[in-house]
PDB file of C-alpha atoms in Angstrom:
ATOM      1  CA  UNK A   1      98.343  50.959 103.378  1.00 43.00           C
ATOM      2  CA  UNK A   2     100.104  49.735 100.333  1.00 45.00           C
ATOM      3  CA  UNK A   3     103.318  51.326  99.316  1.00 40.00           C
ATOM      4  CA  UNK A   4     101.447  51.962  95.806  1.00 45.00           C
ATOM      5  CA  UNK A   5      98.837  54.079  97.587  1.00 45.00           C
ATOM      6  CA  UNK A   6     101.582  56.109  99.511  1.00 39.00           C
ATOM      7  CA  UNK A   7     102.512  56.899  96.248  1.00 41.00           C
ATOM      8  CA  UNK A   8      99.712  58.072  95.028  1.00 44.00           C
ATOM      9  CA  UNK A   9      98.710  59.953  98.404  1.00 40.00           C
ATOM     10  CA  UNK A  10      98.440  63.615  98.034  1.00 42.00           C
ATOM     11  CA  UNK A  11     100.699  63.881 101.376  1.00 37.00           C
ATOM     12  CA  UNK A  12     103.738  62.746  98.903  1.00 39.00           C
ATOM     13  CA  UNK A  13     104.278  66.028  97.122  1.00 39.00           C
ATOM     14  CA  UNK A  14     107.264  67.721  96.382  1.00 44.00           C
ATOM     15  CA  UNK A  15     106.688  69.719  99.509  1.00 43.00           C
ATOM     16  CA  UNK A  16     107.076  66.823 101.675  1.00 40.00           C
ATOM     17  CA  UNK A  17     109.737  64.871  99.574  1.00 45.00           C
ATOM     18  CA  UNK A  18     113.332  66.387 100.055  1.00 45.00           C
ATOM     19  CA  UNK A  19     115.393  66.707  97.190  1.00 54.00           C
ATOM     20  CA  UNK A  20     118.897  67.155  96.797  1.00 53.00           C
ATOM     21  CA  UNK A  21     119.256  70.568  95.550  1.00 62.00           C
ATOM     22  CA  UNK A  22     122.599  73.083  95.207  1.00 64.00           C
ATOM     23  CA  UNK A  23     122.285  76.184  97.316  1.00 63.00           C
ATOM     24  CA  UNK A  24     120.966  78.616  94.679  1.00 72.00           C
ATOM     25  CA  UNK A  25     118.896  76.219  93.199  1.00 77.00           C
ATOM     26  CA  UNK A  26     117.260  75.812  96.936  1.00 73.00           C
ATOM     27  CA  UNK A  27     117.480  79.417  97.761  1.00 75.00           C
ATOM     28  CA  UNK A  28     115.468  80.064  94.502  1.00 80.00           C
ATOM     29  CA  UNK A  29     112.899  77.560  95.222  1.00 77.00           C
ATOM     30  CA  UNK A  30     112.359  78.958  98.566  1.00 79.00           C
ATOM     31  CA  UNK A  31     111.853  82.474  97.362  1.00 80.00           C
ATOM     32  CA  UNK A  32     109.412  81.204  94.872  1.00 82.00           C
ATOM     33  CA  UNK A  33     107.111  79.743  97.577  1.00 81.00           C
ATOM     34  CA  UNK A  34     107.996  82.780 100.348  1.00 79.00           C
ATOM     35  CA  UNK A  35     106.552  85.071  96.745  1.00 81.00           C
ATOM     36  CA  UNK A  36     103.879  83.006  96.055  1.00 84.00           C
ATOM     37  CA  UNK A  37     102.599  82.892  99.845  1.00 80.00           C
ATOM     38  CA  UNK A  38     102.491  86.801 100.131  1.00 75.00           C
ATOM     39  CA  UNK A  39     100.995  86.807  96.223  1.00 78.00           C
ATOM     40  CA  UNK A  40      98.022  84.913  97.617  1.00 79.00           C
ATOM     41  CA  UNK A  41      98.382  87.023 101.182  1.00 73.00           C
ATOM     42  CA  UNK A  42      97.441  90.138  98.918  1.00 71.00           C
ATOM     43  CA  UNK A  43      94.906  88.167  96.784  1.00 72.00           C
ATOM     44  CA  UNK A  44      92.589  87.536 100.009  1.00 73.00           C
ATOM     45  CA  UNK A  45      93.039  91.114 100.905  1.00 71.00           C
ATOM     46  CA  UNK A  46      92.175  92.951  97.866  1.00 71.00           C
ATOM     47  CA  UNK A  47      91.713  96.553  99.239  1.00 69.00           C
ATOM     48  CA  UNK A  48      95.423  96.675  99.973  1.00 67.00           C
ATOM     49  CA  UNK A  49      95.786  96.428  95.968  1.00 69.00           C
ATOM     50  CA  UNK A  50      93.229  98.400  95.777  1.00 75.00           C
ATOM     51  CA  UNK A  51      93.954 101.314  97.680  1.00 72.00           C
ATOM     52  CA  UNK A  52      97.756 100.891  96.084  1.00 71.00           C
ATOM     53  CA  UNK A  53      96.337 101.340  92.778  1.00 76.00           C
ATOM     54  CA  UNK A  54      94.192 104.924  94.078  1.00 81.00           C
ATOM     55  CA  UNK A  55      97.174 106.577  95.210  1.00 79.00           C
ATOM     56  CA  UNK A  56      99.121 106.382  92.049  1.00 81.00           C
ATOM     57  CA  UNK A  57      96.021 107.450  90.052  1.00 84.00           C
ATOM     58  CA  UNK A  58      95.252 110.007  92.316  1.00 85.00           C
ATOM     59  CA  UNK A  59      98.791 111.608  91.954  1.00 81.00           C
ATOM     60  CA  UNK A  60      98.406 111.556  88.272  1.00 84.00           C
ATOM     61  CA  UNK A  61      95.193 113.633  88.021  1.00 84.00           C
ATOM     62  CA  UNK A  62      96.189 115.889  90.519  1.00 83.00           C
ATOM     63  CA  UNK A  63      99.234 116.367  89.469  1.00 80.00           C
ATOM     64  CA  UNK A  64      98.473 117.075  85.919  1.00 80.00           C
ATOM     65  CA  UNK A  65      95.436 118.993  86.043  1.00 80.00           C
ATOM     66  CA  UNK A  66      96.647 121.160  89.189  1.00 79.00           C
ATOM     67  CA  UNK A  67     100.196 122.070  87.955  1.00 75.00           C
ATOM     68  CA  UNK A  68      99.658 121.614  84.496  1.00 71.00           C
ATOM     69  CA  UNK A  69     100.149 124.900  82.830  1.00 67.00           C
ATOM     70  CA  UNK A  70     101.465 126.395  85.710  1.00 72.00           C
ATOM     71  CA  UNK A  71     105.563 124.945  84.940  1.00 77.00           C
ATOM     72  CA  UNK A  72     107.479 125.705  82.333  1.00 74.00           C
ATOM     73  CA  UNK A  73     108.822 122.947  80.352  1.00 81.00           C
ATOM     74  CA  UNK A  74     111.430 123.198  77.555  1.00 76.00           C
ATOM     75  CA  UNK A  75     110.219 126.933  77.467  1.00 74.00           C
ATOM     76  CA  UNK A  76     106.230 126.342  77.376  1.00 73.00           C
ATOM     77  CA  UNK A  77     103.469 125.906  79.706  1.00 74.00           C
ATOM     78  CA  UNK A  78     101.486 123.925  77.438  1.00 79.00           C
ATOM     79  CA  UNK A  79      99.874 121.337  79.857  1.00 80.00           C
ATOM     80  CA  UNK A  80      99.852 118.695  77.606  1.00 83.00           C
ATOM     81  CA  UNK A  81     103.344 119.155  77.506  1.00 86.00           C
ATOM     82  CA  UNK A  82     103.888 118.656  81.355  1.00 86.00           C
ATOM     83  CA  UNK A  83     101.755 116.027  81.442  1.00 87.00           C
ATOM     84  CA  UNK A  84     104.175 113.849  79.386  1.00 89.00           C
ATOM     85  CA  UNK A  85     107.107 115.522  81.476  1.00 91.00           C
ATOM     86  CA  UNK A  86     105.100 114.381  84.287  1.00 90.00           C
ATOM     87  CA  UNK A  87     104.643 110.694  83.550  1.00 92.00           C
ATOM     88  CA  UNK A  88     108.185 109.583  83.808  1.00 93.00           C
ATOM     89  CA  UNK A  89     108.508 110.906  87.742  1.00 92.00           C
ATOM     90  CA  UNK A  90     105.173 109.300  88.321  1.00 92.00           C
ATOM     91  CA  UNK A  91     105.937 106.088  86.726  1.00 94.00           C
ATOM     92  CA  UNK A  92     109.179 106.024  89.370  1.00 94.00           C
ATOM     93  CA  UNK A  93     107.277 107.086  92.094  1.00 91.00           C
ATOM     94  CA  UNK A  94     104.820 104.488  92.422  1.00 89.00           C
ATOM     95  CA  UNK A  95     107.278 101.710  92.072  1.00 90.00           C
ATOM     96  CA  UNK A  96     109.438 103.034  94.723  1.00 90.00           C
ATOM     97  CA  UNK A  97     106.639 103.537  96.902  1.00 85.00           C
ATOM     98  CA  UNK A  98     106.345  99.965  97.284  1.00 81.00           C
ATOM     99  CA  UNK A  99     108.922 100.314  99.908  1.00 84.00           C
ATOM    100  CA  UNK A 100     106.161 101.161 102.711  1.00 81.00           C
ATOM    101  CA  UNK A 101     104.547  97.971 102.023  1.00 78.00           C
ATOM    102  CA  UNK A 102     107.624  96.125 102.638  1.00 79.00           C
ATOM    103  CA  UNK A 103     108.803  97.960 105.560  1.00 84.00           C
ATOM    104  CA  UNK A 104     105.388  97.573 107.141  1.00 81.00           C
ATOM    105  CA  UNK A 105     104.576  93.707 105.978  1.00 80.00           C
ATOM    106  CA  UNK A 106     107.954  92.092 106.955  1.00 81.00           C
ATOM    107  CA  UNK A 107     107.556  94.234 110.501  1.00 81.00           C
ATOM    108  CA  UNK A 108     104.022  92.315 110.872  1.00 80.00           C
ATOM    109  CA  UNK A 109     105.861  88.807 109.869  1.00 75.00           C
ATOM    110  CA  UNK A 110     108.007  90.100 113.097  1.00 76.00           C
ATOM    111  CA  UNK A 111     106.094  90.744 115.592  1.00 77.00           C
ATOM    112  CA  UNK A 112     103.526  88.021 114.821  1.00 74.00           C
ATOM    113  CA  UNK A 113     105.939  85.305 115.154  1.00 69.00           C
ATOM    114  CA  UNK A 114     106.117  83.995 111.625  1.00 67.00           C
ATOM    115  CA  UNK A 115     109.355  84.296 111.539  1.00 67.00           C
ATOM    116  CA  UNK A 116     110.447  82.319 114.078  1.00 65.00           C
ATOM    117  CA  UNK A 117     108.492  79.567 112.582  1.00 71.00           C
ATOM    118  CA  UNK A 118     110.171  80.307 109.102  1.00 70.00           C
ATOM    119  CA  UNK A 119     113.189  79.321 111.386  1.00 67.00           C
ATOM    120  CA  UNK A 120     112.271  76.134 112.032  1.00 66.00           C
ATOM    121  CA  UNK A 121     112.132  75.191 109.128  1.00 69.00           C
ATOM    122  CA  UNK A 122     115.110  73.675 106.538  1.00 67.00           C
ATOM    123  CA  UNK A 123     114.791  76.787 103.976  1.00 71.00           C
ATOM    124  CA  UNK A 124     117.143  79.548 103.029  1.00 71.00           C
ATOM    125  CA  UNK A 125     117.686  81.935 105.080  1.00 68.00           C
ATOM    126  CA  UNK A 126     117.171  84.431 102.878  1.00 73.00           C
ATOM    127  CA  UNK A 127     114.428  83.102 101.127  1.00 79.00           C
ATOM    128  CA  UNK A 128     112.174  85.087 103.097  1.00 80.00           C
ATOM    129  CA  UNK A 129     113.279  88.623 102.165  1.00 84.00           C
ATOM    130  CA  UNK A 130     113.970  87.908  98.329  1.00 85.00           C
ATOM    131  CA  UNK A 131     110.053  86.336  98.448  1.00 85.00           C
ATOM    132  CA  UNK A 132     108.773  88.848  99.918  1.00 84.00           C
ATOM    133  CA  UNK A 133     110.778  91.296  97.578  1.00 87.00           C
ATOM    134  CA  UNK A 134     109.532  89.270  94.875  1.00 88.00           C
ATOM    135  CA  UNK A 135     105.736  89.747  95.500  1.00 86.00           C
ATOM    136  CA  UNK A 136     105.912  93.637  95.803  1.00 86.00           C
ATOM    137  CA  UNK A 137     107.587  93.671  93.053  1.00 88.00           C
ATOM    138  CA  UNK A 138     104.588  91.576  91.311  1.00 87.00           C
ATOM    139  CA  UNK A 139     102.083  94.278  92.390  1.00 86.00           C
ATOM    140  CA  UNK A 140     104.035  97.048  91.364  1.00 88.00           C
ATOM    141  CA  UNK A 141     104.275  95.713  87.846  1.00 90.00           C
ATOM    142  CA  UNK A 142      99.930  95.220  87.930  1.00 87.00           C
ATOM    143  CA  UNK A 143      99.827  98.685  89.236  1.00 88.00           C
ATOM    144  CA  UNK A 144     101.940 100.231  86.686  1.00 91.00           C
ATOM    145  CA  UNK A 145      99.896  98.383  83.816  1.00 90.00           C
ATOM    146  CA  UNK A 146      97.035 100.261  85.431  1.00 88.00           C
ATOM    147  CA  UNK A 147      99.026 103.593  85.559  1.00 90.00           C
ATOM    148  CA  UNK A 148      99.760 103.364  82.330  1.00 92.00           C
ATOM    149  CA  UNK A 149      96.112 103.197  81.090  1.00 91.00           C
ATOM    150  CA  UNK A 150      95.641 106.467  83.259  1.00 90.00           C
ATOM    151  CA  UNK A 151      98.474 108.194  81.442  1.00 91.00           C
ATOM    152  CA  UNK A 152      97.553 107.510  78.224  1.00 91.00           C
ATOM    153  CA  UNK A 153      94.050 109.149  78.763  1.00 90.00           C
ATOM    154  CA  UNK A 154      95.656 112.253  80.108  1.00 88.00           C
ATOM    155  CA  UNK A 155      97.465 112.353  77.201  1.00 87.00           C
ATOM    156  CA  UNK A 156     100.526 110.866  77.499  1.00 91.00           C
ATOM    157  CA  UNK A 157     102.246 109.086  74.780  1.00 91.00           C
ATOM    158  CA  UNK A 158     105.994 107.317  73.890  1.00 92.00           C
ATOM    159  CA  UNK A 159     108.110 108.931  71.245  1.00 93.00           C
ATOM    160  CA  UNK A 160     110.614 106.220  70.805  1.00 92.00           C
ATOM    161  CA  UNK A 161     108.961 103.361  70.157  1.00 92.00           C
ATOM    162  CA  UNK A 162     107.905 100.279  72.225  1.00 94.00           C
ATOM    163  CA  UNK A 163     111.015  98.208  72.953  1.00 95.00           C
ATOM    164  CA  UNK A 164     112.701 101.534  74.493  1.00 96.00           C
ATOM    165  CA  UNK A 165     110.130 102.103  76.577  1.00 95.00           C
ATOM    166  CA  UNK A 166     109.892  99.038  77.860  1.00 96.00           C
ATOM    167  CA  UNK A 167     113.648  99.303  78.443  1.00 97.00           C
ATOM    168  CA  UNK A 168     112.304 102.291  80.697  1.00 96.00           C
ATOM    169  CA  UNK A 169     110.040 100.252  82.604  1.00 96.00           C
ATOM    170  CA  UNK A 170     112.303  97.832  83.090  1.00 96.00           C
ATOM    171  CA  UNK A 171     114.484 100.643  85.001  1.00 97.00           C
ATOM    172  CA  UNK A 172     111.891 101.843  87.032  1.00 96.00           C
ATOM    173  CA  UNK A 173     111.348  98.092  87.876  1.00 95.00           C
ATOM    174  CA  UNK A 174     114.591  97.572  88.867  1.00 96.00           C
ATOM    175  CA  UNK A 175     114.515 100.800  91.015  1.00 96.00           C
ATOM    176  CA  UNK A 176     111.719 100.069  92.500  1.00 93.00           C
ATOM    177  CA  UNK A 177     112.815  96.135  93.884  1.00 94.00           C
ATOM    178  CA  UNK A 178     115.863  97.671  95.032  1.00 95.00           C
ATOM    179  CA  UNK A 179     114.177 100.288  97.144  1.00 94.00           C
ATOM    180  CA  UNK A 180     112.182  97.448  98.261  1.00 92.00           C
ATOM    181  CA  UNK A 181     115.221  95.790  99.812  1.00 92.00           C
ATOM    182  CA  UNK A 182     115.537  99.007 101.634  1.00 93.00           C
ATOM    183  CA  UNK A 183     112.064  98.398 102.935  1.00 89.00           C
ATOM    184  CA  UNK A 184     113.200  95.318 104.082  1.00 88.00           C
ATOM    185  CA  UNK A 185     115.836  96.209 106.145  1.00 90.00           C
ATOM    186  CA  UNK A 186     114.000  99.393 107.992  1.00 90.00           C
ATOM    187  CA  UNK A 187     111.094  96.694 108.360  1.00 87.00           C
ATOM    188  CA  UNK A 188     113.442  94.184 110.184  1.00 86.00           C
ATOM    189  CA  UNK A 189     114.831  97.335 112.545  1.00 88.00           C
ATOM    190  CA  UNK A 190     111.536  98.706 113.988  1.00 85.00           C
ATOM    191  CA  UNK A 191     109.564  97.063 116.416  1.00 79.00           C
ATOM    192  CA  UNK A 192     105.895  97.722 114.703  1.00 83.00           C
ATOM    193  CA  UNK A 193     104.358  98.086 111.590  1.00 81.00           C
ATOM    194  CA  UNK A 194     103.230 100.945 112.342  1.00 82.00           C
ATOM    195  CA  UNK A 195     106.472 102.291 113.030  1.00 84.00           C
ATOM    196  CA  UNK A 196     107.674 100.435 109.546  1.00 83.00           C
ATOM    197  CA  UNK A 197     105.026 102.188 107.843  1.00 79.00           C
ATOM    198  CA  UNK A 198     105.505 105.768 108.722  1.00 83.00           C
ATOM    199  CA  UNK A 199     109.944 104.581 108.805  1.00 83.00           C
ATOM    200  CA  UNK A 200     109.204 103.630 104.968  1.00 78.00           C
ATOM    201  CA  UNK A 201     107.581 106.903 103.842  1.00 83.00           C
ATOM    202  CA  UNK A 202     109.390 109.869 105.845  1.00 86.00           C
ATOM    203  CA  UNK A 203     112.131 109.518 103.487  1.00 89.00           C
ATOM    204  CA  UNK A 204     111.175 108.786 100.345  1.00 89.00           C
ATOM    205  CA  UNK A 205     109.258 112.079 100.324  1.00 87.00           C
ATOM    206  CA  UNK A 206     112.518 114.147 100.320  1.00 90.00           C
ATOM    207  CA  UNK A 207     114.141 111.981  97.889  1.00 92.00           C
ATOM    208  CA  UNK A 208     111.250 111.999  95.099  1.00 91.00           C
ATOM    209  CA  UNK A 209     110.677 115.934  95.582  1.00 90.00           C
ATOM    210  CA  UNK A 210     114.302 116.910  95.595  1.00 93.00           C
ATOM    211  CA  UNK A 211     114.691 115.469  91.981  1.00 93.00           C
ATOM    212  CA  UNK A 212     113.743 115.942  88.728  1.00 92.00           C
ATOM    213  CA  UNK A 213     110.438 114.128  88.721  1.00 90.00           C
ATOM    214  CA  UNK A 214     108.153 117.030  89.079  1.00 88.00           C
ATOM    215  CA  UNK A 215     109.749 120.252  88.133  1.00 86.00           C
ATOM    216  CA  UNK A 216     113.063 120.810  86.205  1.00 87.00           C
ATOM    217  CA  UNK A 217     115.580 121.047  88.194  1.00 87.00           C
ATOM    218  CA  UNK A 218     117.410 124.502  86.535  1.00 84.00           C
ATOM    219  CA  UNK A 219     115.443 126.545  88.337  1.00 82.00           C
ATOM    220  CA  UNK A 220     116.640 125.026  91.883  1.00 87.00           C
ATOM    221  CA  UNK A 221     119.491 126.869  93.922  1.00 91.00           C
ATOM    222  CA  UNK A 222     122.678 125.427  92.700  1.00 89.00           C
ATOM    223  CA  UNK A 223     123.370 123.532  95.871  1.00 92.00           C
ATOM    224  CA  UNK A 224     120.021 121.846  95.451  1.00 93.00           C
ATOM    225  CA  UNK A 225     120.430 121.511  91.855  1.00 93.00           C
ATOM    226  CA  UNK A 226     123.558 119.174  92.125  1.00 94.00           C
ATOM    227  CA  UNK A 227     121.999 117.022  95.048  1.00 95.00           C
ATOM    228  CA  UNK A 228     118.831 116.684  92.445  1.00 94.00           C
ATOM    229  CA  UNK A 229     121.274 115.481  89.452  1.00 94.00           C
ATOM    230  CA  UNK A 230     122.859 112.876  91.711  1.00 96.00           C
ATOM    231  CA  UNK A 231     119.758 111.677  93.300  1.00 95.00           C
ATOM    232  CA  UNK A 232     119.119 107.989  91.994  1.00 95.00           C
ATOM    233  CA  UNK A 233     115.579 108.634  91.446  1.00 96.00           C
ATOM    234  CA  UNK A 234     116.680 111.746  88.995  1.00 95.00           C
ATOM    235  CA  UNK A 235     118.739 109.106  87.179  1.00 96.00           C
ATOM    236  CA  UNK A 236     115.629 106.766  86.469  1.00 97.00           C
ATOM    237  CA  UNK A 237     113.309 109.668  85.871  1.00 96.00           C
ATOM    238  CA  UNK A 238     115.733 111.074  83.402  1.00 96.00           C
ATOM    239  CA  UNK A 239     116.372 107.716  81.897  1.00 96.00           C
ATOM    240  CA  UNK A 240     112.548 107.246  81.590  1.00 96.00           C
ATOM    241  CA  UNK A 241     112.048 110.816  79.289  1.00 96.00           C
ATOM    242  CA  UNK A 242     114.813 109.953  77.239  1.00 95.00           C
ATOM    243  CA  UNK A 243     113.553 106.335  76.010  1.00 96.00           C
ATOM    244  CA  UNK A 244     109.557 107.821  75.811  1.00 96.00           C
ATOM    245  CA  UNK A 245     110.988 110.836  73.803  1.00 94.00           C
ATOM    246  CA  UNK A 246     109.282 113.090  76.509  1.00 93.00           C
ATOM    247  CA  UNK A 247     109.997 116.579  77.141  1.00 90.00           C
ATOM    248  CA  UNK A 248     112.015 118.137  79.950  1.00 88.00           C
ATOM    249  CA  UNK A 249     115.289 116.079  79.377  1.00 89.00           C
ATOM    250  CA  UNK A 250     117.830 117.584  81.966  1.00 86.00           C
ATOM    251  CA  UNK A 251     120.512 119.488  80.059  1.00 85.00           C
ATOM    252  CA  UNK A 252     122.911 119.577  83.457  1.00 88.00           C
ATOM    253  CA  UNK A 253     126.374 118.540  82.491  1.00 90.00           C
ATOM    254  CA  UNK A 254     126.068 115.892  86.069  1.00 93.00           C
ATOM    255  CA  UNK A 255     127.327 112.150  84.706  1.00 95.00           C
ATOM    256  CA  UNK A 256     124.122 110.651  85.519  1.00 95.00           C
ATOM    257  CA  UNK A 257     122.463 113.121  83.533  1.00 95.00           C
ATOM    258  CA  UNK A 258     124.583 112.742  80.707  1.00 95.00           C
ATOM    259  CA  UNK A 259     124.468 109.052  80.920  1.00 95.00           C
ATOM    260  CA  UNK A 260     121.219 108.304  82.961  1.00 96.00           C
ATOM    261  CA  UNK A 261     120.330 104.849  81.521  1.00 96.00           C
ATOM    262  CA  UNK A 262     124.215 103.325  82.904  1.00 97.00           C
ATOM    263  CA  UNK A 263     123.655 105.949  86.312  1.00 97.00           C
ATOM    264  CA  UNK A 264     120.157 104.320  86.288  1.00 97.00           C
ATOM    265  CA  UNK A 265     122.100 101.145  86.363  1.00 97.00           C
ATOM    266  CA  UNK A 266     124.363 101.817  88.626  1.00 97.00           C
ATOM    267  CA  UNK A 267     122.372 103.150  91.565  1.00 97.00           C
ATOM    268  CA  UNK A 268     119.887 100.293  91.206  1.00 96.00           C
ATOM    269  CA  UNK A 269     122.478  97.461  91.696  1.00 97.00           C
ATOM    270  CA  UNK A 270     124.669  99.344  94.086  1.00 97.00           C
ATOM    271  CA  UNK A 271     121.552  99.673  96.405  1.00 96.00           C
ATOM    272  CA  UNK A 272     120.666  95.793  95.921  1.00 95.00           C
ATOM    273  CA  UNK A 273     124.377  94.625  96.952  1.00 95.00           C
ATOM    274  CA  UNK A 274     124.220  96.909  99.800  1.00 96.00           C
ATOM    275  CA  UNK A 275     121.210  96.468 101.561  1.00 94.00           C
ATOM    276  CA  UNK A 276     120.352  92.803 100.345  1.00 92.00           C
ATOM    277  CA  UNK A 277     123.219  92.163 101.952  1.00 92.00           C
ATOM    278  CA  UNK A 278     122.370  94.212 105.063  1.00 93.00           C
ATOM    279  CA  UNK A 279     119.018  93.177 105.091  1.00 90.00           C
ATOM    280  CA  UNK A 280     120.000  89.204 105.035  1.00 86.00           C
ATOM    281  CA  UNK A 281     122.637  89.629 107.671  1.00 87.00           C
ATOM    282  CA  UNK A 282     119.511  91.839 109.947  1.00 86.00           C
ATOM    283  CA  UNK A 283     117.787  88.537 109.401  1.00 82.00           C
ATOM    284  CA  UNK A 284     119.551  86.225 110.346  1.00 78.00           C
ATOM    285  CA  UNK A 285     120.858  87.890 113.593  1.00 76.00           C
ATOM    286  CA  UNK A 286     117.015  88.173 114.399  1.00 66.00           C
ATOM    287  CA  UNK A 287     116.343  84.527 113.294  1.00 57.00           C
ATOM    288  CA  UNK A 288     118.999  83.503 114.713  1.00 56.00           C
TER     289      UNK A 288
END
C-alpha cells in the first residue's frame, strides 16, 4: 500500500490522527463526540423522545383545563388567565425534568461497563458527563419547541416581545442543564437505573410543588411561603412571567422575587460549580 493511498484511506480520519490540542480545547472536543453519541443513542430509540414529549403535553392540558378557573390569579378566576400564569411553571418543569433521564442513562453507562471502556481511552475525563449533559439538554430544547406549540393553542401568549422571552427560555435552559448535572451525580451514586430513575424524580416533586409554578404562593402558610420565594425553581418561574408579561407576578418582598432574572442567575450557576464539580470528582473516583 502506497503512502498516497494511506492518505486517502478512510481509516486516516481525525478520529484516528492525534492532534496536539490544549486541555479545553480537548475537553470540548470530547464532549462534542460523548453529545453527539447519546444524540444518535436517542435517535434509534425514538419512543424515549416520544414519551418525553407526552408528559409535558399532558401536564399542560390537565393542568389548564382541570384547575383552570378554579385559582385565583391577580384577583380573577378567568381560566384564560391561569393558563398564561400556568405556562411559565410548565415551561420550567419540563426542562428540569430532564434530570431523571440523566440520573437513569449515566447509571446504565455504569453498570453496563461503558465506562470503564471510556477509561481506556485518551479523552477527558470529564468529557463524559458534560456530553451527556449536553444531549439532554438538546432534547429539552426540541421538547420545549413542541411545548410551546401546545401553549399557544391553549391560549397562551408573550406580552413583552420576542427577544425577552427568549431571554426567558434561555433561563429555563440554563436551569434545566444545571439540574441535569444533579442528575449526573445521583446517577453516578446508585447502583441501577432503576434506582437512578425513581433517585431523580422523588425530589424534584417537592421542589416544583412547593414554588410558585402552579399556585401563587400568598396564600401558603408563611413558613411555606418563604421556602417557596427562595426555591430556585420560584426564581426561574418568576423570571419567566415577568419577560412574557404574564399574570401572577409574585409581589413578596424575598430578593429573588424582587430581582428574579439575577436570583435566576445565581441559582443556576451556583448549582453548575457545585455539582459539576462533584459530579466530575464521583467520576473519576469510579473511573479511576
Amino acid at each position: 500500500m502506497t503512502a498516497d493511498s494511506l492518505t486517502k484511506s478512510p481509516l486516516a480520519t481525525d478520529a484516528y490522527t492525534p492532534k496536539s490540542r490544549g486541555p479545553l480545547t480537548q475537553s470540548a472536543h470530547d464532549s462534542l463526540i460523548i453529545a453527539r453519541r447519546n444524540l444518535l443513542r436517542m435517535k434509534r430509540i425514538p419512543e424515549v423522545v416520544i414519551f418525553g414529549l407526552i408528559q409535558p403535553v399532558m401536564f399542560v392540558l390537565l393542568f389548564a383545563y382541570v384547575f383552570g378557573g378554579s385559582i385565583n390569579v391577580d384577583g380573577s378566576t378567568d381560566p384564560k388567565m391561569f393558563r398564561e400564569f400556568l405556562m411559565a411553571g410548565i415551561f420550567t418543569q419540563t426542562v428540569t425534568f430532564a434530570t431523571a433521564g440523566s440520573s437513569a442513562g449515566i447509571a446504565e453507562d455504569m453498570t453496563k461497563g461503558l465506562i470503564d471502556r471510556f477509561r481506556s481511552l485518551p479523552m477527558s475525563r470529564g468529557a463524559v458527563l458534560t456530553g451527556r449533559t449536553i444531549a439532554d439538554l438538546v432534547q429539552s430544547a426540541l421538547t420545549m419547541v413542541v411545548l410551546v406549540v401546545v401553549a399557544l393553542l391553549v391560549g397562551w401568549r408573550i406580552h413583552e416581545g420576542v427577544p425577552k422571552a427568549l431571554a426567558a427560555f434561555g433561563l429555563m435552559m440554563l436551569l434545566g442543564y444545571a439540574f441535569t448535572w444533579i442528575g449526573a451525580l445521583i446517577g453516578l451514586s446508585v447502583r441501577s437505573p432503576e434506582a437512578a430513575t425513581s433517585a431523580g424524580l422523588i425530589w424534584l416533586f417537592p421542589l416544583t410543588f412547593v414554588s410558585n409554578a402552579f399556585v401563587p404562593t400568598a396564600g401558603m402558610p408563611g413558613w411555606l411561603q418563604t421556602i417557596a420565594d427562595w426555591n430556585p425553581f420560584s426564581a426561574t418561574v418568576q423570571a419567566g412571567r415577568v419577560l412574557f408579561g404574564n399574570p401572577g407576578v409574585s409581589e413578596s418582598d424575598a430578593w429573588p422575587m424582587e430581582h428574579p432574572v439575577w436570583a435566576s442567575l445565581f441559582w443556576s450557576l451556583l448549582i453548575i460549580a457545585v455539582f459539576r464539580t462533584l459530579a466530575v470528582r464521583k467520576y473519576r473516583r469510579a473511573a479511576g
